[in-house]
Amino acid sequence: MGFPGLELKTHMTLVAAADTRVPVPVRLYYKDTDPYAVQFSFDVTPDEVVRWTFARELLAQGITTPAGLGDVKITPVGPLQDRSISIELETPAGYARLEGMAAPIKEWLAQTYAAVPAGQESKAVDIDSLLDELLPH
């Protein structure tokens, strides 16, 4: 396929404590060379960026219904017409919860599914190149 990827730059709120909410820039990125996944990153400080990769399907499900177990949980918040989402990220080293408007993420996801439709991801993966990268020469 060879398209450069789809990027969404937006802002979400980092919920640091019950009374501490900090706006942070967020970036979502999708490329057809890894069609099952989305990359999600946010700036904790100008010098510290947190990066996660998780299933595109998880993000799509989380916009409409609670989704995810373990390290990544995505939950819709509020009424459908004014929906937000909550993204919880957890590791042994820490925990973060971000909240933001669902509409721009939903629109961006639609673009990813236009680029690589659901169920067609395996056709976008170049198995020979992947094996060439993984296997010793």
mmCIF file of C-alpha atoms in Angstrom, residues 3-120:
data_model
loop_
_atom_site.group_PDB
_atom_site.id
_atom_site.type_symbol
_atom_site.label_atom_id
_atom_site.label_comp_id
_atom_site.label_asym_id
_atom_site.label_seq_id
_atom_site.Cartn_x
_atom_site.Cartn_y
_atom_site.Cartn_z
ATOM 1 C CA PHE A 3 0.729 5.433 2.293
ATOM 2 C CA PRO A 4 2.610 7.639 4.791
ATOM 3 C CA GLY A 5 0.166 7.054 7.622
ATOM 4 C CA LEU A 6 -2.706 8.863 9.251
ATOM 5 C CA GLU A 7 -2.088 11.212 12.140
ATOM 6 C CA LEU A 8 -4.392 12.967 14.558
ATOM 7 C CA LYS A 9 -3.068 15.718 16.795
ATOM 8 C CA THR A 10 -5.481 16.752 19.508
ATOM 9 C CA HIS A 11 -5.615 17.574 23.198
ATOM 10 C CA MET A 12 -6.857 15.486 26.083
ATOM 11 C CA THR A 13 -6.900 16.039 29.819
ATOM 12 C CA LEU A 14 -4.523 14.084 32.034
ATOM 13 C CA VAL A 15 -6.392 13.317 35.231
ATOM 14 C CA ALA A 16 -3.536 13.402 37.720
ATOM 15 C CA ALA A 17 -5.719 13.364 40.860
ATOM 16 C CA ALA A 18 -9.348 13.938 41.777
ATOM 17 C CA ASP A 19 -8.812 17.700 41.706
ATOM 18 C CA THR A 20 -5.854 17.936 39.303
ATOM 19 C CA ARG A 21 -6.516 17.956 35.559
ATOM 20 C CA VAL A 22 -3.805 18.930 33.111
ATOM 21 C CA PRO A 23 -4.351 19.518 29.349
ATOM 22 C CA VAL A 24 -1.822 17.580 27.288
ATOM 23 C CA PRO A 25 -1.142 17.307 23.544
ATOM 24 C CA VAL A 26 -1.997 13.867 22.211
ATOM 25 C CA ARG A 27 -0.965 12.217 18.946
ATOM 26 C CA LEU A 28 -2.568 9.168 17.360
ATOM 27 C CA TYR A 29 -0.859 7.553 14.411
ATOM 28 C CA TYR A 30 -1.841 4.715 12.076
ATOM 29 C CA LYS A 31 0.156 3.109 9.295
ATOM 30 C CA ASP A 32 -0.728 0.309 6.947
ATOM 31 C CA THR A 33 2.517 -1.536 7.686
ATOM 32 C CA ASP A 34 1.091 -2.288 11.159
ATOM 33 C CA PRO A 35 -2.614 -2.404 10.274
ATOM 34 C CA TYR A 36 -3.886 -3.936 13.500
ATOM 35 C CA ALA A 37 -2.417 -1.260 15.768
ATOM 36 C CA VAL A 38 -2.562 2.422 16.561
ATOM 37 C CA GLN A 39 0.192 4.386 18.209
ATOM 38 C CA PHE A 40 -0.882 6.762 20.965
ATOM 39 C CA SER A 41 1.434 9.277 22.596
ATOM 40 C CA PHE A 42 1.125 12.221 24.928
ATOM 41 C CA ASP A 43 3.511 14.785 26.328
ATOM 42 C CA VAL A 44 3.935 14.581 30.085
ATOM 43 C CA THR A 45 6.504 17.390 29.946
ATOM 44 C CA PRO A 46 8.234 19.033 26.963
ATOM 45 C CA ASP A 47 11.040 16.492 27.406
ATOM 46 C CA GLU A 48 9.003 13.400 28.335
ATOM 47 C CA VAL A 49 6.688 11.676 25.866
ATOM 48 C CA VAL A 50 4.704 8.569 26.809
ATOM 49 C CA ARG A 51 4.118 6.183 23.882
ATOM 50 C CA TRP A 52 1.721 3.254 23.682
ATOM 51 C CA THR A 53 0.744 0.891 20.912
ATOM 52 C CA PHE A 54 -2.547 -0.957 21.154
ATOM 53 C CA ALA A 55 -5.192 -2.559 18.955
ATOM 54 C CA ARG A 56 -7.124 -0.315 16.588
ATOM 55 C CA GLU A 57 -10.178 -2.458 17.311
ATOM 56 C CA LEU A 58 -9.818 -1.745 21.049
ATOM 57 C CA LEU A 59 -9.942 1.995 20.390
ATOM 58 C CA ALA A 60 -12.948 1.617 18.091
ATOM 59 C CA GLN A 61 -14.828 -0.485 20.659
ATOM 60 C CA GLY A 62 -13.956 1.889 23.507
ATOM 61 C CA ILE A 63 -15.749 4.786 21.829
ATOM 62 C CA THR A 64 -19.101 3.033 22.203
ATOM 63 C CA THR A 65 -18.684 0.551 25.068
ATOM 64 C CA PRO A 66 -16.117 -0.128 27.801
ATOM 65 C CA ALA A 67 -13.254 -2.133 26.304
ATOM 66 C CA GLY A 68 -9.939 -3.554 27.338
ATOM 67 C CA LEU A 69 -8.407 -5.621 30.081
ATOM 68 C CA GLY A 70 -5.037 -5.228 31.670
ATOM 69 C CA ASP A 71 -2.752 -2.400 30.555
ATOM 70 C CA VAL A 72 -5.195 -0.420 28.378
ATOM 71 C CA LYS A 73 -8.834 0.319 29.146
ATOM 72 C CA ILE A 74 -11.008 2.646 27.075
ATOM 73 C CA THR A 75 -14.434 3.781 28.251
ATOM 74 C CA PRO A 76 -17.044 6.091 26.713
ATOM 75 C CA VAL A 77 -18.143 8.956 28.965
ATOM 76 C CA GLY A 78 -21.327 10.991 28.682
ATOM 77 C CA PRO A 79 -24.259 11.090 26.283
ATOM 78 C CA LEU A 80 -23.841 9.991 22.669
ATOM 79 C CA GLN A 81 -24.183 13.507 21.186
ATOM 80 C CA ASP A 82 -21.469 14.914 23.477
ATOM 81 C CA ARG A 83 -19.398 11.784 24.059
ATOM 82 C CA SER A 84 -15.940 11.807 25.598
ATOM 83 C CA ILE A 85 -13.652 8.872 26.156
ATOM 84 C CA SER A 86 -11.433 7.878 29.012
ATOM 85 C CA ILE A 87 -8.188 6.041 28.236
ATOM 86 C CA GLU A 88 -6.477 4.343 31.164
ATOM 87 C CA LEU A 89 -2.888 3.157 30.763
ATOM 88 C CA GLU A 90 -1.225 1.065 33.455
ATOM 89 C CA THR A 91 2.147 -0.592 33.951
ATOM 90 C CA PRO A 92 4.034 -1.659 37.064
ATOM 91 C CA ALA A 93 5.879 1.675 36.719
ATOM 92 C CA GLY A 94 2.804 3.889 36.707
ATOM 93 C CA TYR A 95 -0.766 4.765 35.804
ATOM 94 C CA ALA A 96 -2.340 7.495 33.695
ATOM 95 C CA ARG A 97 -5.921 8.366 32.801
ATOM 96 C CA LEU A 98 -6.698 10.717 29.949
ATOM 97 C CA GLU A 99 -10.062 12.109 28.931
ATOM 98 C CA GLY A 100 -11.021 13.825 25.709
ATOM 99 C CA MET A 101 -13.678 14.339 23.077
ATOM 100 C CA ALA A 102 -14.552 11.186 21.158
ATOM 101 C CA ALA A 103 -15.664 12.904 17.913
ATOM 102 C CA PRO A 104 -12.213 13.697 16.453
ATOM 103 C CA ILE A 105 -10.940 10.224 17.355
ATOM 104 C CA LYS A 106 -14.019 8.619 15.803
ATOM 105 C CA GLU A 107 -13.508 10.625 12.582
ATOM 106 C CA TRP A 108 -9.814 9.687 12.491
ATOM 107 C CA LEU A 109 -10.668 6.005 13.051
ATOM 108 C CA ALA A 110 -13.067 6.145 10.101
ATOM 109 C CA GLN A 111 -10.124 7.273 7.953
ATOM 110 C CA THR A 112 -8.030 4.328 9.169
ATOM 111 C CA TYR A 113 -10.826 1.919 8.266
ATOM 112 C CA ALA A 114 -11.133 3.555 4.838
ATOM 113 C CA ALA A 115 -7.396 2.967 4.329
ATOM 114 C CA VAL A 116 -7.461 -0.635 5.625
ATOM 115 C CA PRO A 117 -10.977 -2.002 6.142
ATOM 116 C CA ALA A 118 -11.777 -4.199 9.143
ATOM 117 C CA GLY A 119 -11.070 -7.805 8.263
ATOM 118 C CA GLN A 120 -8.612 -6.826 5.536
#
